Coordinates of C-alpha atoms in Angstrom, one line a residue:
M1 CA 0.0 0.0 0.0
M2 CA 1.5 3.4 -1.0
R3 CA 1.8 5.9 1.8
I4 CA 2.3 9.7 1.7
A5 CA 5.5 10.5 3.5
R6 CA 4.1 13.6 5.2
W7 CA 0.8 15.4 5.2
P8 CA 1.0 18.3 2.7
W9 CA 0.5 21.7 4.2
S10 CA -2.9 22.1 2.5
V11 CA -4.2 19.0 4.3
V12 CA -2.8 20.3 7.6
L13 CA -4.6 23.6 7.1
V14 CA -7.8 21.8 6.3
V15 CA -7.5 19.6 9.3
S16 CA -6.7 22.6 11.5
A17 CA -9.7 24.5 10.1
C18 CA -12.0 21.6 10.7
A19 CA -10.7 21.3 14.3
L20 CA -11.5 25.0 14.9
A21 CA -14.9 24.6 13.4
A22 CA -15.6 21.6 15.5
S23 CA -14.6 23.5 18.6
A24 CA -17.5 25.9 17.9
L25 CA -20.1 23.2 17.7
P26 CA -22.3 22.2 20.7
A27 CA -20.7 19.7 23.0
P28 CA -21.6 16.1 22.0
K29 CA -24.0 14.2 24.2
F30 CA -23.0 10.9 25.8
D31 CA -23.6 8.9 28.9
P32 CA -21.1 10.4 31.4
V33 CA -18.1 8.7 32.8
A34 CA -16.9 9.5 36.4
F35 CA -14.2 8.2 38.7
E36 CA -13.3 8.7 42.4
A37 CA -9.9 7.9 43.9
V38 CA -10.3 5.2 46.6
A39 CA -6.9 3.7 47.1
A40 CA -6.2 5.5 50.4
R41 CA -9.5 4.6 52.1
A42 CA -9.2 1.1 50.7
G43 CA -6.0 0.6 52.7
V44 CA -3.8 0.3 49.6
R45 CA -0.5 1.9 50.5
F46 CA 2.1 1.3 47.9
T47 CA 4.5 3.5 46.1
T48 CA 6.3 2.5 42.9
D49 CA 10.0 2.9 43.6
S50 CA 12.2 3.2 40.5
S51 CA 15.4 3.6 42.5
R52 CA 16.0 6.8 40.7
S53 CA 19.6 7.9 40.6
A54 CA 21.7 10.8 39.5
R55 CA 23.2 8.6 36.9
K56 CA 19.8 8.2 35.1
H57 CA 19.8 4.6 34.3
Q58 CA 17.3 3.9 31.5
P59 CA 15.1 1.3 33.4
E60 CA 14.3 3.9 36.1
T61 CA 11.8 5.6 33.8
M62 CA 10.0 2.4 32.8
V63 CA 8.3 0.9 35.9
S64 CA 5.7 -0.4 36.1
G65 CA 2.7 -2.6 35.3
V66 CA -0.2 -3.8 37.4
A67 CA -2.6 -6.7 37.4
L68 CA -6.2 -7.2 38.4
F69 CA -7.0 -10.9 38.9
D70 CA -8.8 -13.2 41.3
Y71 CA -5.9 -15.1 42.8
D72 CA -8.0 -16.8 45.6
D73 CA -11.0 -17.6 43.3
D74 CA -13.5 -15.9 45.6
G75 CA -15.2 -13.8 42.9
W76 CA -13.5 -10.6 43.9
L77 CA -10.6 -9.0 42.0
D78 CA -7.2 -8.6 43.8
V79 CA -4.4 -6.2 42.9
F80 CA -0.8 -7.2 42.1
A81 CA 1.6 -4.2 41.7
V82 CA 5.1 -4.5 40.2
N83 CA 8.0 -2.6 41.6
G84 CA 11.6 -1.6 40.8
A85 CA 14.6 -2.3 42.9
P86 CA 18.1 -0.9 43.6
I87 CA 20.3 -1.4 40.5
P88 CA 23.3 -3.3 41.8
S89 CA 27.0 -2.5 41.4
L90 CA 26.5 1.1 40.4
E91 CA 24.5 2.6 43.1
K92 CA 24.7 2.3 46.9
A93 CA 22.5 -0.5 47.9
G94 CA 19.3 0.7 49.5
P95 CA 16.3 -1.0 51.1
R96 CA 14.8 -3.7 49.0
H97 CA 11.6 -2.9 47.1
W98 CA 8.9 -5.4 47.0
N99 CA 6.2 -6.2 44.5
R100 CA 2.8 -6.1 46.3
L101 CA -0.3 -8.3 46.4
F102 CA -3.4 -6.8 47.9
R103 CA -6.3 -9.2 48.6
N104 CA -9.9 -7.8 48.2
N105 CA -11.8 -7.9 51.5
H106 CA -15.2 -7.6 49.7
D107 CA -16.0 -4.4 51.6
G108 CA -14.1 -1.8 49.7
T109 CA -10.8 -2.4 51.4
F110 CA -7.8 -4.5 50.7
K111 CA -5.2 -6.4 52.8
D112 CA -1.5 -6.6 51.9
V113 CA -0.7 -10.3 51.7
T114 CA 2.5 -10.1 49.8
Q115 CA 4.7 -11.9 52.3
S116 CA 2.3 -14.7 53.1
A117 CA 1.7 -15.2 49.4
K118 CA 5.4 -15.3 48.7
L119 CA 5.2 -12.8 45.9
A120 CA 7.7 -10.2 47.0
G121 CA 10.0 -10.6 43.9
H122 CA 13.7 -10.9 43.2
G123 CA 14.9 -7.8 41.4
Y124 CA 13.9 -5.0 39.1
D125 CA 10.5 -5.9 37.6
L126 CA 8.5 -4.0 35.0
G127 CA 5.4 -5.8 33.8
V128 CA 3.0 -8.7 34.6
T129 CA 0.5 -11.0 32.8
T130 CA -1.9 -13.5 34.2
G131 CA -3.3 -16.9 33.1
D132 CA -3.9 -20.4 34.2
Y133 CA -0.9 -22.0 32.4
D134 CA -1.3 -25.4 34.1
N135 CA -5.1 -25.7 33.8
D136 CA -5.6 -26.3 37.5
G137 CA -8.3 -23.6 37.8
R138 CA -6.0 -21.1 39.6
T139 CA -4.6 -18.0 38.0
D140 CA -0.8 -17.9 37.7
L141 CA 1.5 -14.9 37.2
F142 CA 4.4 -14.1 34.9
V143 CA 6.4 -11.1 35.9
A144 CA 8.5 -9.4 33.2
G145 CA 11.8 -8.1 34.6
L146 CA 15.1 -6.5 33.9
R147 CA 17.6 -9.3 33.2
R148 CA 15.4 -11.7 35.0
S149 CA 11.7 -12.6 34.6
T150 CA 9.7 -14.9 37.0
L151 CA 6.9 -17.4 36.6
Y152 CA 4.8 -17.8 39.7
R153 CA 2.6 -20.9 40.0
N154 CA -0.6 -20.4 42.1
K155 CA -0.6 -23.3 44.6
G156 CA -4.3 -22.7 45.6
D157 CA -3.5 -22.3 49.3
G158 CA -3.0 -18.6 49.2
T159 CA 0.7 -18.9 48.2
F160 CA 2.7 -18.9 45.0
A161 CA 5.8 -20.8 44.0
D162 CA 8.6 -19.5 41.9
V163 CA 8.9 -22.2 39.2
T164 CA 10.9 -20.1 36.7
D165 CA 13.9 -22.4 36.5
A166 CA 11.9 -25.6 36.7
A167 CA 9.7 -24.4 33.8
G168 CA 12.7 -23.8 31.6
L169 CA 12.2 -20.0 31.6
G170 CA 15.3 -19.0 33.6
K171 CA 18.0 -19.5 31.0
P172 CA 19.9 -16.4 29.7
D173 CA 19.6 -16.0 25.9
A174 CA 22.5 -17.6 24.0
K175 CA 23.2 -14.4 22.1
Y176 CA 22.1 -11.5 24.3
G177 CA 22.4 -13.0 27.7
P178 CA 19.9 -11.8 30.3
M179 CA 17.1 -10.0 28.5
W180 CA 15.1 -6.9 29.4
A181 CA 11.4 -7.9 29.3
V182 CA 8.7 -5.2 29.5
A183 CA 5.4 -7.0 28.9
A184 CA 4.0 -10.4 28.2
S185 CA 0.9 -12.3 27.3
F186 CA -0.5 -15.8 27.9
L187 CA -2.1 -17.1 24.7
D188 CA -2.8 -20.5 23.2
Y189 CA -1.1 -19.9 19.9
D190 CA -1.3 -23.5 18.7
R191 CA -4.8 -24.2 20.1
D192 CA -3.8 -27.3 22.0
G193 CA -5.6 -26.2 25.2
R194 CA -2.5 -25.1 27.0
L195 CA -1.4 -21.5 27.5
D196 CA 1.8 -20.5 25.8
L197 CA 3.8 -17.3 26.6
F198 CA 4.8 -14.4 24.5
V199 CA 7.3 -11.9 25.9
S200 CA 8.2 -8.5 24.6
H201 CA 11.8 -7.4 25.0
Y202 CA 13.1 -3.9 24.9
V203 CA 16.8 -3.1 24.5
V204 CA 20.2 -4.5 25.3
W205 CA 21.1 -2.9 28.6
E206 CA 24.2 -3.4 30.7
P207 CA 24.8 -1.2 33.8
A208 CA 28.5 -0.8 33.1
K209 CA 27.9 0.4 29.6
E210 CA 25.0 2.9 30.2
P211 CA 25.6 5.9 27.9
L212 CA 25.6 9.4 29.4
C213 CA 23.1 11.8 27.8
G214 CA 22.2 15.5 28.1
N215 CA 24.1 17.8 30.3
P216 CA 27.1 15.9 31.8
K217 CA 26.6 17.7 35.1
A218 CA 22.9 16.9 35.2
P219 CA 22.2 14.1 32.7
D220 CA 18.7 13.0 31.7
Y221 CA 17.4 9.7 30.2
C222 CA 18.8 8.7 26.9
H223 CA 16.8 8.4 23.7
P224 CA 16.1 4.8 22.7
R225 CA 18.4 5.2 19.7
Q226 CA 21.3 4.9 22.1
Y227 CA 20.5 1.2 22.6
E228 CA 20.4 -1.9 20.5
G229 CA 17.0 -3.5 20.1
L230 CA 16.0 -7.0 21.1
P231 CA 13.8 -9.8 19.5
N232 CA 10.7 -10.9 21.3
A233 CA 10.2 -14.4 22.5
L234 CA 7.6 -17.2 22.2
F235 CA 7.6 -20.1 24.6
R236 CA 5.4 -23.2 23.9
N237 CA 3.7 -24.9 26.8
N238 CA 4.8 -28.6 26.9
G239 CA 1.9 -29.7 29.1
D240 CA 4.2 -31.0 31.9
G241 CA 4.9 -27.7 33.7
T242 CA 7.7 -26.7 31.3
F243 CA 8.1 -24.4 28.3
S244 CA 10.2 -24.6 25.1
D245 CA 11.6 -21.6 23.4
V246 CA 10.1 -21.8 19.9
S247 CA 10.9 -18.1 19.0
A248 CA 13.1 -18.9 16.0
A249 CA 11.0 -21.8 14.6
A250 CA 7.8 -19.8 14.9
G251 CA 9.3 -16.8 13.0
I252 CA 9.3 -14.4 16.0
R253 CA 13.0 -14.1 16.8
G254 CA 14.0 -12.9 13.4
H255 CA 12.4 -9.5 13.9
V256 CA 14.3 -7.2 16.2
G257 CA 12.5 -4.2 17.8
K258 CA 12.2 -2.3 21.0
G259 CA 9.1 -4.0 22.3
M260 CA 6.7 -2.5 24.8
G261 CA 3.0 -3.2 25.0
V262 CA 1.5 -6.5 23.7
A263 CA -2.0 -7.0 22.3
V264 CA -3.4 -10.4 21.3
A265 CA -6.5 -10.9 19.1
D266 CA -7.6 -12.8 16.1
F267 CA -7.1 -9.8 13.7
D268 CA -7.7 -11.7 10.5
D269 CA -10.7 -13.8 11.7
D270 CA -9.1 -17.1 10.8
G271 CA -9.6 -18.7 14.3
W272 CA -5.9 -18.3 15.3
P273 CA -4.6 -15.7 17.8
D274 CA -2.3 -13.0 16.4
V275 CA 0.1 -10.7 18.3
F276 CA 0.7 -6.9 18.0
V277 CA 3.7 -5.3 19.6
A278 CA 4.1 -1.6 20.1
N279 CA 7.8 -0.7 19.5
D280 CA 9.5 2.4 21.0
T281 CA 10.6 4.8 18.2
Q282 CA 10.5 1.9 15.6
P283 CA 7.8 0.5 13.4
A284 CA 5.3 -1.7 15.3
A285 CA 5.2 -5.4 14.7
L286 CA 2.1 -7.5 13.7
F287 CA 2.7 -11.2 13.9
L288 CA -0.1 -13.1 12.1
N289 CA -0.6 -16.7 13.1
N290 CA -0.3 -19.1 10.1
G291 CA -2.1 -21.9 12.0
N292 CA 0.9 -24.3 11.6
G293 CA 3.0 -23.2 14.5
T294 CA 4.6 -20.2 12.7
F295 CA 3.9 -16.5 12.4
A296 CA 4.4 -14.0 9.6
E297 CA 5.3 -10.4 10.5
K298 CA 2.9 -8.2 8.4
A299 CA 2.8 -4.8 10.1
F300 CA 3.7 -2.8 7.0
E301 CA 1.5 -4.7 4.6
R302 CA -1.5 -4.4 6.9
G303 CA -1.1 -0.7 7.8
V304 CA -0.1 -0.7 11.4
A305 CA 3.7 -0.4 11.3
L306 CA 3.5 3.4 11.1
T307 CA 0.9 6.0 11.6
G308 CA -1.1 7.3 8.6
S309 CA 1.5 10.1 8.1
S310 CA 4.2 7.4 7.9
D311 CA 5.8 8.1 11.3
A312 CA 7.3 5.6 13.6
I313 CA 6.1 6.5 17.1
A314 CA 7.3 5.9 20.6
G315 CA 4.8 3.1 21.0
M316 CA 4.2 2.4 24.7
G317 CA 0.9 0.7 25.4
A318 CA -1.4 -1.4 23.1
D319 CA -4.9 -2.9 23.3
A320 CA -7.0 -4.7 20.8
R321 CA -10.8 -4.7 21.0
D322 CA -13.7 -3.9 18.7
V323 CA -14.5 -0.2 19.1
D324 CA -17.1 0.1 16.3
N325 CA -19.2 -3.1 16.9
D326 CA -18.5 -4.6 13.5
G327 CA -17.0 -7.8 14.8
L328 CA -13.4 -7.0 14.0
P329 CA -10.8 -6.2 16.7
D330 CA -9.3 -2.7 16.3
L331 CA -6.0 -1.4 17.7
F332 CA -5.3 1.5 20.1
E333 CA -1.8 2.6 20.9
T334 CA -0.3 5.2 23.2
A335 CA 2.8 7.3 22.4
L336 CA 4.5 10.5 23.4
M337 CA 3.4 14.2 23.1
N338 CA 2.8 15.4 19.5
E339 CA 2.7 11.8 18.2
T340 CA -1.0 11.3 19.0
F341 CA -2.4 8.0 20.3
P342 CA -3.0 6.0 17.1
L343 CA -6.3 4.2 16.6
F344 CA -6.3 1.7 13.8
R345 CA -9.6 0.4 12.4
N346 CA -9.7 -3.1 11.2
L347 CA -11.2 -3.3 7.7
G348 CA -11.2 -7.1 7.7
K349 CA -8.6 -9.8 7.2
A350 CA -6.2 -7.8 9.4
S351 CA -6.0 -4.8 7.0
F352 CA -6.1 -1.5 9.0
E353 CA -6.6 2.2 8.4
D354 CA -5.4 4.9 10.7
V355 CA -8.6 6.8 11.9
T356 CA -6.9 8.8 14.6
I357 CA -7.6 12.1 12.9
R358 CA -11.1 11.2 11.6
S359 CA -12.2 10.0 15.1
S360 CA -11.1 13.2 16.8
L361 CA -8.6 11.3 18.9
A362 CA -5.7 13.1 17.3
Q363 CA -6.6 16.5 18.6
F364 CA -7.3 15.1 22.1
S365 CA -4.2 13.0 22.4
R366 CA -1.6 15.2 20.7
P367 CA -0.8 17.3 23.9
R368 CA -0.5 14.2 26.0
A369 CA 2.0 11.3 26.5
G370 CA 0.5 7.9 27.3
W371 CA 1.7 4.6 28.6
G372 CA -1.0 2.1 29.9
N373 CA -4.2 2.0 27.9
G374 CA -7.4 0.1 27.4
I375 CA -10.5 -0.3 25.2
V376 CA -13.3 -0.8 27.6
D377 CA -17.0 0.2 28.0
L378 CA -16.8 2.6 31.0
N379 CA -20.4 3.8 30.9
N380 CA -22.1 0.5 29.9
D381 CA -23.8 2.0 26.8
G382 CA -22.7 -0.9 24.6
W383 CA -19.8 1.0 23.0
K384 CA -16.2 0.6 24.1
D385 CA -14.4 3.8 25.3
L386 CA -10.7 4.5 25.4
F387 CA -8.6 5.1 28.6
A388 CA -4.9 6.2 28.8
A389 CA -2.6 6.5 31.7
C390 CA -0.7 9.6 30.9
A391 CA 2.8 11.1 31.7
D392 CA 6.0 11.9 29.8
V393 CA 9.1 9.9 29.8
M394 CA 11.7 12.4 31.0
D395 CA 13.0 13.2 34.5
P396 CA 10.2 14.7 36.6
Q397 CA 12.8 16.9 38.3
G398 CA 14.8 17.6 35.1
E399 CA 14.7 20.3 32.4
F400 CA 11.3 19.2 31.1
K401 CA 9.7 18.6 34.4
A402 CA 6.7 20.9 33.7
R403 CA 5.3 18.5 31.2
V404 CA 6.2 15.1 32.8
A405 CA 3.4 14.6 35.4
Q406 CA -0.1 14.5 33.7
S407 CA -3.6 13.5 34.5
N408 CA -5.1 10.4 33.0
A409 CA -7.4 10.6 30.0
V410 CA -10.7 9.0 29.0
F411 CA -12.3 9.3 25.6
V412 CA -15.9 8.4 25.3
N413 CA -17.2 6.5 22.2
L414 CA -19.9 8.6 20.5
K415 CA -21.1 5.5 18.5
D416 CA -20.5 7.3 15.1
G417 CA -16.8 6.8 14.6
H418 CA -15.9 9.7 16.8
F419 CA -14.8 10.1 20.4
A420 CA -15.2 12.9 23.0
D421 CA -12.6 13.9 25.5
A422 CA -14.4 13.3 28.8
S423 CA -11.3 13.7 31.0
A424 CA -12.3 17.1 32.4
S425 CA -15.8 16.0 33.4
A426 CA -14.6 12.6 35.0
G427 CA -14.5 14.1 38.5
A428 CA -12.3 16.3 40.6
D429 CA -10.1 13.4 41.7
F430 CA -9.4 12.4 38.1
Q431 CA -7.6 15.7 37.4
K432 CA -4.7 14.7 39.7
K433 CA -1.4 14.7 37.9
A434 CA 1.2 12.0 38.4
V435 CA 3.9 10.2 36.4
H436 CA 1.5 7.4 35.3
R437 CA 2.7 4.1 33.8
G438 CA 0.6 1.0 34.0
A439 CA -3.2 0.5 33.9
A440 CA -5.5 -2.5 34.4
F441 CA -9.2 -2.8 34.1
G442 CA -11.9 -4.8 36.0
D443 CA -14.9 -4.5 38.2
V444 CA -13.2 -4.3 41.6
D445 CA -16.3 -3.8 43.7
N446 CA -18.7 -6.0 41.6
D447 CA -21.2 -3.2 41.0
G448 CA -21.2 -3.7 37.2
R449 CA -19.0 -0.8 36.3
V450 CA -15.4 -1.3 35.2
D451 CA -12.9 0.3 37.5
V452 CA -9.3 1.1 36.7
V453 CA -6.0 0.7 38.7
T454 CA -3.1 2.8 37.6
T455 CA 0.5 3.0 38.7
A456 CA 2.7 6.1 39.0
L457 CA 6.4 6.3 38.8
D458 CA 7.7 7.1 42.3
G459 CA 4.1 7.7 43.2
A460 CA 1.2 6.0 44.9
L461 CA -0.9 3.2 43.3
E462 CA -4.2 4.6 42.2
I463 CA -7.6 2.8 42.3
W464 CA -10.2 4.6 40.2
R465 CA -13.6 3.5 41.3
N466 CA -16.1 3.9 38.4
V467 CA -19.0 6.0 39.7
S468 CA -20.5 6.9 36.4
P469 CA -24.1 8.0 37.0
T470 CA -25.7 5.7 34.4
P471 CA -28.7 3.5 34.6
N472 CA -27.3 1.2 31.9
H473 CA -27.3 -2.5 32.3
W474 CA -24.3 -4.9 31.9
L475 CA -23.2 -8.5 31.6
A476 CA -19.9 -10.2 32.5
L477 CA -18.9 -13.6 31.3
K478 CA -16.5 -15.9 33.1
L479 CA -15.5 -18.7 30.7
V480 CA -14.3 -22.1 31.8
G481 CA -12.7 -24.2 29.1
S482 CA -12.6 -28.0 28.9
K483 CA -10.9 -28.8 25.6
S484 CA -9.8 -25.2 25.4
S485 CA -7.6 -23.7 28.1
R486 CA -9.2 -23.6 31.5
D487 CA -9.7 -19.9 31.5
G488 CA -10.9 -19.8 27.9
M489 CA -8.1 -17.6 26.7
G490 CA -8.7 -16.5 23.1
A491 CA -12.4 -17.4 23.0
R492 CA -14.5 -15.0 21.0
V493 CA -17.8 -13.7 22.4
K494 CA -20.7 -12.0 20.6
V495 CA -23.6 -10.5 22.5
V496 CA -26.8 -9.3 20.8
T497 CA -29.4 -6.9 22.3
D498 CA -32.2 -5.0 20.6
A499 CA -29.6 -2.3 19.9
G500 CA -27.5 -4.7 17.9
P501 CA -24.5 -6.9 18.3
Q502 CA -21.2 -6.3 20.1
Y503 CA -18.0 -8.4 20.3
S504 CA -15.1 -9.1 22.5
H505 CA -12.6 -11.9 23.4
V506 CA -10.9 -13.4 26.3
T507 CA -7.4 -11.9 27.0
T508 CA -5.8 -10.4 30.1
S509 CA -2.8 -8.7 28.4
V510 CA -3.4 -4.9 28.2
G511 CA -1.7 -1.6 27.7
Y512 CA 1.8 -1.3 29.1
G513 CA 3.0 -4.3 31.0
S514 CA -0.4 -4.9 32.7
A515 CA -3.1 -7.5 33.0
S516 CA -6.9 -7.0 33.2
D517 CA -9.7 -9.1 34.6
V518 CA -10.1 -12.3 32.6
R519 CA -13.9 -11.9 32.7
V520 CA -15.4 -10.4 29.5
H521 CA -17.5 -7.4 30.3
F522 CA -20.3 -6.0 28.1
G523 CA -22.4 -2.9 28.6
L524 CA -26.0 -3.6 27.6
G525 CA -27.3 0.0 27.5
A526 CA -31.0 0.1 28.2
A527 CA -31.5 -3.7 27.6
P528 CA -31.9 -5.7 30.9
S529 CA -30.8 -8.8 29.1
A530 CA -29.0 -10.2 26.1
R531 CA -31.2 -11.8 23.4
E532 CA -28.3 -14.1 22.5
V533 CA -24.7 -14.8 23.6
T534 CA -22.4 -16.8 21.2
V535 CA -19.1 -18.1 22.4
T536 CA -16.6 -19.4 19.8
W537 CA -14.1 -21.5 21.8
P538 CA -10.5 -21.9 20.6
S539 CA -11.3 -25.6 20.2
G540 CA -13.7 -24.7 17.5
R541 CA -16.8 -25.4 19.5
V542 CA -19.6 -22.8 19.2
Q543 CA -21.9 -22.4 22.1
V544 CA -25.1 -20.3 21.9
L545 CA -27.1 -19.1 25.0
K546 CA -30.5 -17.5 24.6
A547 CA -32.2 -14.8 26.7
V548 CA -29.3 -14.2 29.1
E549 CA -30.3 -12.0 32.1
G550 CA -28.1 -9.0 32.6
D551 CA -26.6 -7.2 35.7
R552 CA -24.7 -10.3 36.8
V553 CA -21.6 -12.4 36.2
V554 CA -22.5 -15.6 34.2
V555 CA -20.2 -18.6 34.2
V556 CA -20.1 -20.3 30.8
R557 CA -18.6 -23.8 30.6
E558 CA -17.3 -25.3 27.4
P559 CA -19.2 -28.4 26.5
D560 CA -17.2 -31.6 26.8

């Protein structure tokens, strides 16, 4: 597909004129979205500690992700927060920083159970993903880290076991040595009913060889161009508790990038899960599943490697869901200021068009920098909205400190291909600025509205309770596989109401190094029930449920 290298000035002027004209129009009407900050009163006291140093080591600006998952299977979402740690050998050793697990007490409060759960961590961690890799009905954790990642098996007694080495995931890479992992995703790429693992890798980083950038007397963080990129990795689940590195054989390893966010969906509607990777300052990667154990990288051919103006962005977070209810998963990325947050509409068969300008998202996102992000229906009107955890990448105390801390953003779906910036009306709490990074989504208080948990670099964990004043109905589905993986990862779901169909799929990987609730949430709008729910399982089975009552969580079990 031929692309114009840059927008001609005439087009820029037209776009600017349209934007000015649009600003004079009446504000669009939509069901409001509102949040309140509840972490403090919920008893969640956690500060992400990057171990920031005067030397400005690159990993210090990258932490961290967060997960919402039900680790004790009591029907309530718990919170796992990833943390940094002192970088050894170059800085004076300080107190150890722990990852944190907060158990949901079912009453709006949480309890720190990190130590009893044995989840404190080993070193400098950045991201997390969740999934039941051993099909025992309990959700496990994979924590992506700097030079060491960790697989935690959920033992079902409130504790986790570090099984990284036993699972074959602890070996240094033969070429690069210990790798820097940022994000990951559990997926069943070969549809054998066992969850495999995809890991995005960032750059080659060695403490002793860290370049010095900016003013030598007051350095700042280096541009990614100062570092060599890394290939991503794919590990196949052997079904016996171990994994095999199939990156090269599957066609993943041959593509070097600077991987950040990972999004998994069946983009070409062939029944096999595909993988999108946001790359920092390099073209994005789109790995299309060939269905025979291999992938083909097709980002340029399918229109998602670069933006519509042929720019490679500082891709941070990525999510894949259907924003226009046409049955095709679309792509939403975050990037830095002046780059916009690209929105790619799936035209079918994994061919995409950049609709960032047309959807109004460009004008709203251009002055922002984003990391974690998600496509989720925040007002339960049946149309998925966009959320971004916002902040810049530079030193909050450095030369560019005025623009680093930012408030988060929410863009409401207007159902006509456009979005409205609802950030300013989302509540007084929501205007708080911080150096935001990760974001995870799920109904923390089980009231039917999707809440958000965000992390902040060297700042407090934020729990954003969704208090949107909407009478709309909702439906959440918890899938339990039999021939497919136990948590139904990759299953596609269609829900039909009188207003029409909407679509989603089971995945936990979201945004920047984060993991959302495995339950699939649908807003039903004014409809108290769904006329029909269709689940297409990875095994190929198709299950249809009729007249499904809303405002509840429904467990759907795959037929044997």
